[in-house]
Short mmCIF file of C-alpha atoms in Angstrom, two decimals:
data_model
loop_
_atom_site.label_atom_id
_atom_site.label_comp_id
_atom_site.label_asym_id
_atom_site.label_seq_id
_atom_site.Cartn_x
_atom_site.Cartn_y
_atom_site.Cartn_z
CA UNK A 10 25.52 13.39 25.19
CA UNK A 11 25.75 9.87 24.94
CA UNK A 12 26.58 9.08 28.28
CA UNK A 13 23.82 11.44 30.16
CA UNK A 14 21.13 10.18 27.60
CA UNK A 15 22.04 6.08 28.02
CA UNK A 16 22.62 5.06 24.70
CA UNK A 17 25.49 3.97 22.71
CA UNK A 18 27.34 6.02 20.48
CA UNK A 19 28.77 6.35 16.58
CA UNK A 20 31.85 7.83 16.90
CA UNK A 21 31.75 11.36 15.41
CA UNK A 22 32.81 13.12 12.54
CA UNK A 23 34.42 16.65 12.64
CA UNK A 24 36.05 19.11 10.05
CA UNK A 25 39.89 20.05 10.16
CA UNK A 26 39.55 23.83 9.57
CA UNK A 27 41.78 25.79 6.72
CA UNK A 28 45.35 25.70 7.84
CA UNK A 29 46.32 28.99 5.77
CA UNK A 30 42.78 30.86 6.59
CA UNK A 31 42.29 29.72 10.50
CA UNK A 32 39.19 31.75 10.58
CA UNK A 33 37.48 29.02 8.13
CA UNK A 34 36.05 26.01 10.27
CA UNK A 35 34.82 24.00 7.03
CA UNK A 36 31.64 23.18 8.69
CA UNK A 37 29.56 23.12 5.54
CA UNK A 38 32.46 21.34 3.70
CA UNK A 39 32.30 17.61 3.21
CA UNK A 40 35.60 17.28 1.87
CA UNK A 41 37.14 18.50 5.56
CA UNK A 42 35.25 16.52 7.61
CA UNK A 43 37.32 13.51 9.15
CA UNK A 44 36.16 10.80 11.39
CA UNK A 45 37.23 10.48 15.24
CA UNK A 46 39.96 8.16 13.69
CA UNK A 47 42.19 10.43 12.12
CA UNK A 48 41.81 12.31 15.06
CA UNK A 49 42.37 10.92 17.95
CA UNK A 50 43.35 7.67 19.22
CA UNK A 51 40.13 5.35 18.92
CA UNK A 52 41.51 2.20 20.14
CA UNK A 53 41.88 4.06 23.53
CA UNK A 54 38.56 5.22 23.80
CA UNK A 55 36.79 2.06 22.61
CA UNK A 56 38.51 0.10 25.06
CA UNK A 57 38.16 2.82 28.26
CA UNK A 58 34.75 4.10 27.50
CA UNK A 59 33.13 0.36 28.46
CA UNK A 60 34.65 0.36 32.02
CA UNK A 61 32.44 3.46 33.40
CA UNK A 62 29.68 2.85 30.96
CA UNK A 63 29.77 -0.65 30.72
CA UNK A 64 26.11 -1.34 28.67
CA UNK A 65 27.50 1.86 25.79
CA UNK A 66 28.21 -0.03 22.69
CA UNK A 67 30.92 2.38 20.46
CA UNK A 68 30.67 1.87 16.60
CA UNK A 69 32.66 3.30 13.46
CA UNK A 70 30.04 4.93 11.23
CA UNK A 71 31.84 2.40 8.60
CA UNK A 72 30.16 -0.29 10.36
CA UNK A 73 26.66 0.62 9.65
CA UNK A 74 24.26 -0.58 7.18
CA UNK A 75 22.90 2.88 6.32
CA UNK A 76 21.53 2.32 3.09
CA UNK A 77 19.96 -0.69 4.44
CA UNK A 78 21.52 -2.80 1.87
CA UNK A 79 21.02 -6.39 3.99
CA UNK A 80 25.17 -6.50 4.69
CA UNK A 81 25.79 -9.46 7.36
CA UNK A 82 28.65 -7.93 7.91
CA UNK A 83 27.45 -4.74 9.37
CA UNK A 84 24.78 -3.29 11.80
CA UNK A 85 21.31 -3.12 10.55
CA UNK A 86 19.67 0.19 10.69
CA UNK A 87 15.72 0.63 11.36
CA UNK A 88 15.23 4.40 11.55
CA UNK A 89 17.82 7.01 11.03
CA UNK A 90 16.45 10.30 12.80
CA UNK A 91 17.48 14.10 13.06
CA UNK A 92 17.17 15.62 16.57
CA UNK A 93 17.98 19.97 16.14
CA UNK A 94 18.71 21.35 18.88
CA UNK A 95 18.62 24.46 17.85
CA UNK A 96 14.73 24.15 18.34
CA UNK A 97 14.99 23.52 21.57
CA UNK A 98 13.04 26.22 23.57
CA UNK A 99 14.96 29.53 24.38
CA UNK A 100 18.29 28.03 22.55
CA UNK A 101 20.57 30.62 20.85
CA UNK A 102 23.25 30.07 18.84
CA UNK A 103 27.13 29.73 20.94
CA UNK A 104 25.14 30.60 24.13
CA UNK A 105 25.23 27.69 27.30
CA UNK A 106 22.02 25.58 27.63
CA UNK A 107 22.20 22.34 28.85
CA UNK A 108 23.53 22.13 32.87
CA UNK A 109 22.11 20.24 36.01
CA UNK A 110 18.88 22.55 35.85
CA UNK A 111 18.00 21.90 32.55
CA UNK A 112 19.57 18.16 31.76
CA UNK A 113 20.34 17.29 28.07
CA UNK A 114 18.93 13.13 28.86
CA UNK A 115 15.10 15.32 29.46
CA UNK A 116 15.38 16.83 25.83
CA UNK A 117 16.56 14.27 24.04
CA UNK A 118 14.04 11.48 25.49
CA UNK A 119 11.13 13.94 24.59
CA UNK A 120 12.59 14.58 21.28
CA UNK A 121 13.08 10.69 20.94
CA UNK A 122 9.17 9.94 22.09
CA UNK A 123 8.29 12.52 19.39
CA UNK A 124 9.94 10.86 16.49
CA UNK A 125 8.58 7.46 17.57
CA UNK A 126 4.96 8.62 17.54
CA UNK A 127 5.39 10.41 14.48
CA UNK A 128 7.11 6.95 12.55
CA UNK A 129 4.05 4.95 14.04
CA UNK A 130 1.29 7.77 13.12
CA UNK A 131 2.96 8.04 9.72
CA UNK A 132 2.99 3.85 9.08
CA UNK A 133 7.07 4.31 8.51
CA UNK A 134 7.64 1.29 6.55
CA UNK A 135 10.22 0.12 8.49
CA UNK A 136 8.72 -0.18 11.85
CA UNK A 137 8.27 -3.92 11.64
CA UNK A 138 11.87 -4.12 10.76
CA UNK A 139 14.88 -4.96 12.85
CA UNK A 140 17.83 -2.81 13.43
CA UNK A 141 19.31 -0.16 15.65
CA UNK A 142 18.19 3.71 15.37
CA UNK A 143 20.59 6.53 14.65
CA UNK A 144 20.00 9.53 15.64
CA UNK A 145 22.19 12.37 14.32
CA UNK A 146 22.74 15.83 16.26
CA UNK A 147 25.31 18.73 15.90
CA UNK A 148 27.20 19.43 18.78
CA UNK A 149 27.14 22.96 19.05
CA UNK A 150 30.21 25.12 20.29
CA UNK A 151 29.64 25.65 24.47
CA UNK A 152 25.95 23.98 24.43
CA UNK A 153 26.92 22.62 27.91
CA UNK A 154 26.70 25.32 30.64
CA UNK A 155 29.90 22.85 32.20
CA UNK A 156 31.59 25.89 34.77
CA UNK A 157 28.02 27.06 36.14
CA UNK A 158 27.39 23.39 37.63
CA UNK A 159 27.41 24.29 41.46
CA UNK A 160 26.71 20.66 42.43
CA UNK A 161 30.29 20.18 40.13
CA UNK A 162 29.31 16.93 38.97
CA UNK A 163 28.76 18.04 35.35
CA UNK A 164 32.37 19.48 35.22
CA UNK A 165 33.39 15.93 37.09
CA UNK A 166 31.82 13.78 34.15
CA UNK A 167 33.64 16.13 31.66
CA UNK A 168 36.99 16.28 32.88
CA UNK A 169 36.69 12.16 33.01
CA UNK A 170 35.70 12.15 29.20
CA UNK A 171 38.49 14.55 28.36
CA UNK A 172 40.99 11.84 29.39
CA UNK A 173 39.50 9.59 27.24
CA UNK A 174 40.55 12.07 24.43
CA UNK A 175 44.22 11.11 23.61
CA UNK A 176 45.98 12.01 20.41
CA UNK A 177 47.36 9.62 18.03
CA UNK A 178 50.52 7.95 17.89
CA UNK A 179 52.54 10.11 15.90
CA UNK A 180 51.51 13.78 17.70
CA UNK A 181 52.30 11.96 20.66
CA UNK A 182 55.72 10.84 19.35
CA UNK A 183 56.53 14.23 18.44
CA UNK A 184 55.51 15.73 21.90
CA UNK A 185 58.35 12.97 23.25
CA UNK A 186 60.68 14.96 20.63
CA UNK A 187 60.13 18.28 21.97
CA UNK A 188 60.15 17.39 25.64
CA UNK A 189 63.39 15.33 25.00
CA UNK A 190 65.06 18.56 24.42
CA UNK A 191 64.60 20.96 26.82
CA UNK A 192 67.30 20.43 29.08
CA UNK A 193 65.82 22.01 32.24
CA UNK A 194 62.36 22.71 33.74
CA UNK A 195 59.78 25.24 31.77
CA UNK A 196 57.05 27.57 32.42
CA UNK A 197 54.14 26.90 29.38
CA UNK A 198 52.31 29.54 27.77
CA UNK A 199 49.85 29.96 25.35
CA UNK A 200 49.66 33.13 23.28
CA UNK A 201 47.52 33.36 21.47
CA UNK A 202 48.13 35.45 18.32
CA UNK A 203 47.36 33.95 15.75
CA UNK A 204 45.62 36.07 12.88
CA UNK A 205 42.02 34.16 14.44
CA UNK A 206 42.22 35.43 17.65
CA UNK A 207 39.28 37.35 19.61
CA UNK A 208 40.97 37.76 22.40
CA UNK A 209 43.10 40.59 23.58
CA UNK A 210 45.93 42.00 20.91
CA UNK A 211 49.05 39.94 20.77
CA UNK A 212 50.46 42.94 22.96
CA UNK A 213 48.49 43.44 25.16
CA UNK A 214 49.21 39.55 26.10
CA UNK A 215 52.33 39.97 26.00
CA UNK A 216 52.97 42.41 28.62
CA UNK A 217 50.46 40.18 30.55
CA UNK A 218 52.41 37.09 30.19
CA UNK A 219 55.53 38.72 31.37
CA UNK A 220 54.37 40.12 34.14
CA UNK A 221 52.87 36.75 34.80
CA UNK A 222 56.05 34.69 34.34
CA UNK A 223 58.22 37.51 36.67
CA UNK A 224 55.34 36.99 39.50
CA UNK A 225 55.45 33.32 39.00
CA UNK A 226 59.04 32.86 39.17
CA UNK A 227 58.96 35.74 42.45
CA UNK A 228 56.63 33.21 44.12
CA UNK A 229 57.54 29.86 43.13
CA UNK A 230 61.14 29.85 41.68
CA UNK A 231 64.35 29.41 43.75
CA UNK A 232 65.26 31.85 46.21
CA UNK A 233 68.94 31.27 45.81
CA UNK A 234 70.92 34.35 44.41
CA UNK A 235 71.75 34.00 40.68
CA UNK A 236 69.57 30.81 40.37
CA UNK A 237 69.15 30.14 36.79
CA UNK A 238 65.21 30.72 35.70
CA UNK A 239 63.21 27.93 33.61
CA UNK A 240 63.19 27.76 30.02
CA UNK A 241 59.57 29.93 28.73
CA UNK A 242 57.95 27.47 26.31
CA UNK A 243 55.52 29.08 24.25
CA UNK A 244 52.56 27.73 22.46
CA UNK A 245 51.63 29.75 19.17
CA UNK A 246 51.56 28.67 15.92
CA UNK A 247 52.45 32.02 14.10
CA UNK A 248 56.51 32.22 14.07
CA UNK A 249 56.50 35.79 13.30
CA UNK A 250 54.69 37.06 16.94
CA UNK A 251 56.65 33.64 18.64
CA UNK A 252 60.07 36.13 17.64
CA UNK A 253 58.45 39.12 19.07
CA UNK A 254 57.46 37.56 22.09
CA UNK A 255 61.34 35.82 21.95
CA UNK A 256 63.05 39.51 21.72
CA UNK A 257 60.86 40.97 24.49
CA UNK A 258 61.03 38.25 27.19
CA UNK A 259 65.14 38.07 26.74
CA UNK A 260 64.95 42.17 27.58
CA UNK A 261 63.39 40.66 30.82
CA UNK A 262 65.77 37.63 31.40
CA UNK A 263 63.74 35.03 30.26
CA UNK A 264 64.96 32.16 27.65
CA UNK A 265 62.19 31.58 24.80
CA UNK A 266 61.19 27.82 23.16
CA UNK A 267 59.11 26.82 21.32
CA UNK A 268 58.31 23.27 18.87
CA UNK A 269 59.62 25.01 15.72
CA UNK A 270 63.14 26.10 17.39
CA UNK A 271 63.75 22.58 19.38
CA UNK A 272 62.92 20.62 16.31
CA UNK A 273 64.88 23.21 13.62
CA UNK A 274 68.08 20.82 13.84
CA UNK A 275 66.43 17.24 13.49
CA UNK A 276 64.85 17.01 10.28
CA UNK A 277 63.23 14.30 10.45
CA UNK A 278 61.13 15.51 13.17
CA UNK A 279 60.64 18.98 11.66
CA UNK A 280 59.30 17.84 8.49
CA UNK A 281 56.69 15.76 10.31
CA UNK A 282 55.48 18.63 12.33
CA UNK A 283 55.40 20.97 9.47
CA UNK A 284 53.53 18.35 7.63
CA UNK A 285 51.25 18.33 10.23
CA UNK A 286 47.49 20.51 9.88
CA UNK A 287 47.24 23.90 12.11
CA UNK A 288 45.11 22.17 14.62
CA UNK A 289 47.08 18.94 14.81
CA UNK A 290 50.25 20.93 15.43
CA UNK A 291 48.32 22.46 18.60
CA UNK A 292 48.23 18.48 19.69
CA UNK A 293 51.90 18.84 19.76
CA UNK A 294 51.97 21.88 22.05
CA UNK A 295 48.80 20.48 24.29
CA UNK A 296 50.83 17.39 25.42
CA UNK A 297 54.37 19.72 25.80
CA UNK A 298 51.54 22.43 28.03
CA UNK A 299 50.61 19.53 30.35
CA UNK A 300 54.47 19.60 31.59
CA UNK A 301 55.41 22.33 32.32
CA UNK A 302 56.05 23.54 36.04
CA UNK A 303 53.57 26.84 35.84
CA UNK A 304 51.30 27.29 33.03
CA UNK A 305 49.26 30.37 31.78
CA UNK A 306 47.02 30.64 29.01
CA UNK A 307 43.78 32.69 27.85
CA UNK A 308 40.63 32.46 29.92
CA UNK A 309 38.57 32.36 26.70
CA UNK A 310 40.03 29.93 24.98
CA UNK A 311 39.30 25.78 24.22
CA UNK A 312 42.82 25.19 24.04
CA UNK A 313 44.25 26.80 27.28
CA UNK A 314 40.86 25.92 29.22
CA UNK A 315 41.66 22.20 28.11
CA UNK A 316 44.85 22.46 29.28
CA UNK A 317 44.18 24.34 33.03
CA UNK A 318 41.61 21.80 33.23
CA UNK A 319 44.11 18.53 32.23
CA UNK A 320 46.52 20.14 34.86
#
């Protein structure tokens, strides 16, 4: 949003859903919310962001004066305004808007113009004053229509920005773990079924997955007789459907890992990923995903769409 509207950018805040009830997001829980920070790694970002958008400034909401307290030590604020998107004409909620036909930079500036009339019209007290303006706005769950882009330079501009994503030191320590080992080359998947999922049942992917790795290996894998298949690393962070995948891939020939079962014997490690939220322990699995020699996930989901999409 930042980048197609021009402006600079306060790094976000975002809730860590329930780690025993996945189906809870938290989004009307204060308490859960935790800043870009503790999510990913910000140093990166601050430092990349500049070099394609070189006028963006990128701020810590810590280092605004919101209550307009007089601080030297932080950023002034004049006006701190609300845009809703959810008012934006024809919007509905989890349903693609914004793309290349309809730009998110042409909302937002009328939205902007509209709040500036209305402080001047309304003699806003601080319009003499100096300061920067906030403007807060949700960013709702597929608001960019990203894959129906036919020019593809949305879908360019977002693939960038993912890279500029990276998780923090210690998931990335832990993917360095996992990888470290697996002693020979692996085919990723992600099943996912977990007790969230809205996809198809857990068997029904399966028997998809299987089908996929035998094709995959038929195509791509050695054609030397007897030649020993890759390891099957699977992403799913239920351990009870990770064992019935385990039992029903060995019926077909294939060897099953996952995080849990490569870190079991180093304790160290283990306790630090089962320490670790629901969603951070998917950071684990994104960066082992990104590896491996064939990958197949769910078309429907963030996680494996990140992935395909980081291949």
């Amino acid at each position: 949003m930042a980048a197609e509207a021009g402006v600079s950018l306060i790094l976000p805040v975002m809730p860590l859903r329930s780690s025993d009830n996945l189906k809870t997001f938290n989004f009307l829980n204060p308490e859960a919310y935790m800043g870009y920070e503790e999510w990913f790694d910000a140093e990166h970002l601050i430092e990349r962001l500049p070099q394609a958008c070189p006028k963006m400034k990128v701020v810590y909401p810590s280092q605004l004066d919101l209550t307009q307290s007089g601080d030297p030590e932080k950023i002034p604020v004049k006006y701190n305004w609300n845009i809703d998107i959810s008012k934006a004409p024809g919007y509905h909620l989890f349903s693609s808007y914004f793309w290349v036909g309809r730009p998110f930079k042409t909302f937002f500036n009328t939205e902007l113009a509209a709040q500036k009339v209305n402080a001047f019209i309304n003699n806003d007290p601080y319009n003499n004053k100096p300061g920067v303006t906030i403007v807060e706005m949700a960013s709702y769950f597929l608001l960019y229509r990203v894959m129906d882009d036919p020019t593809r330079e949305d879908l360019k501009v977002w693939n960038d920005l993912a890279h500029l994503n990276r998780f923090r030191p210690p998931i990335r320590s832990l993917v360095h773990q996992v990888l470290g080992k697996m002693t020979r080359p692996h085919y990723a998947v992600h099943f996912r079924a977990e007790n969230d999922t809205i996809w198809s049942s857990p068997e029904h992917q399966m028997e998809v997955d299987l089908q996929g790795l035998d094709d995959a290996w038929k195509m791509f894998g050695s054609k030397e007789e007897g030649a020993e298949k890759p390891l099957v690393y699977l992403a799913c962070g239920d351990q009870a459907q990770i064992a019935m995948f385990e039992k029903a891939a060995e019926e077909k020939g294939w060897e099953v890992t996952h995080k849990y079962k490569l870190l079991k014997e180093d304790p160290g490690h283990y306790e630090a990923l089962l320490s670790l939220p629901f969603d951070f322990q998917g950071g684990v699995d994104f960066g082992v995903m990104l590896k491996g020699e064939f990958f197949m996930g769910v078309g429907g989901s963030a996680f494996s769409s990140t992935v395909a999409i980081m291949r």
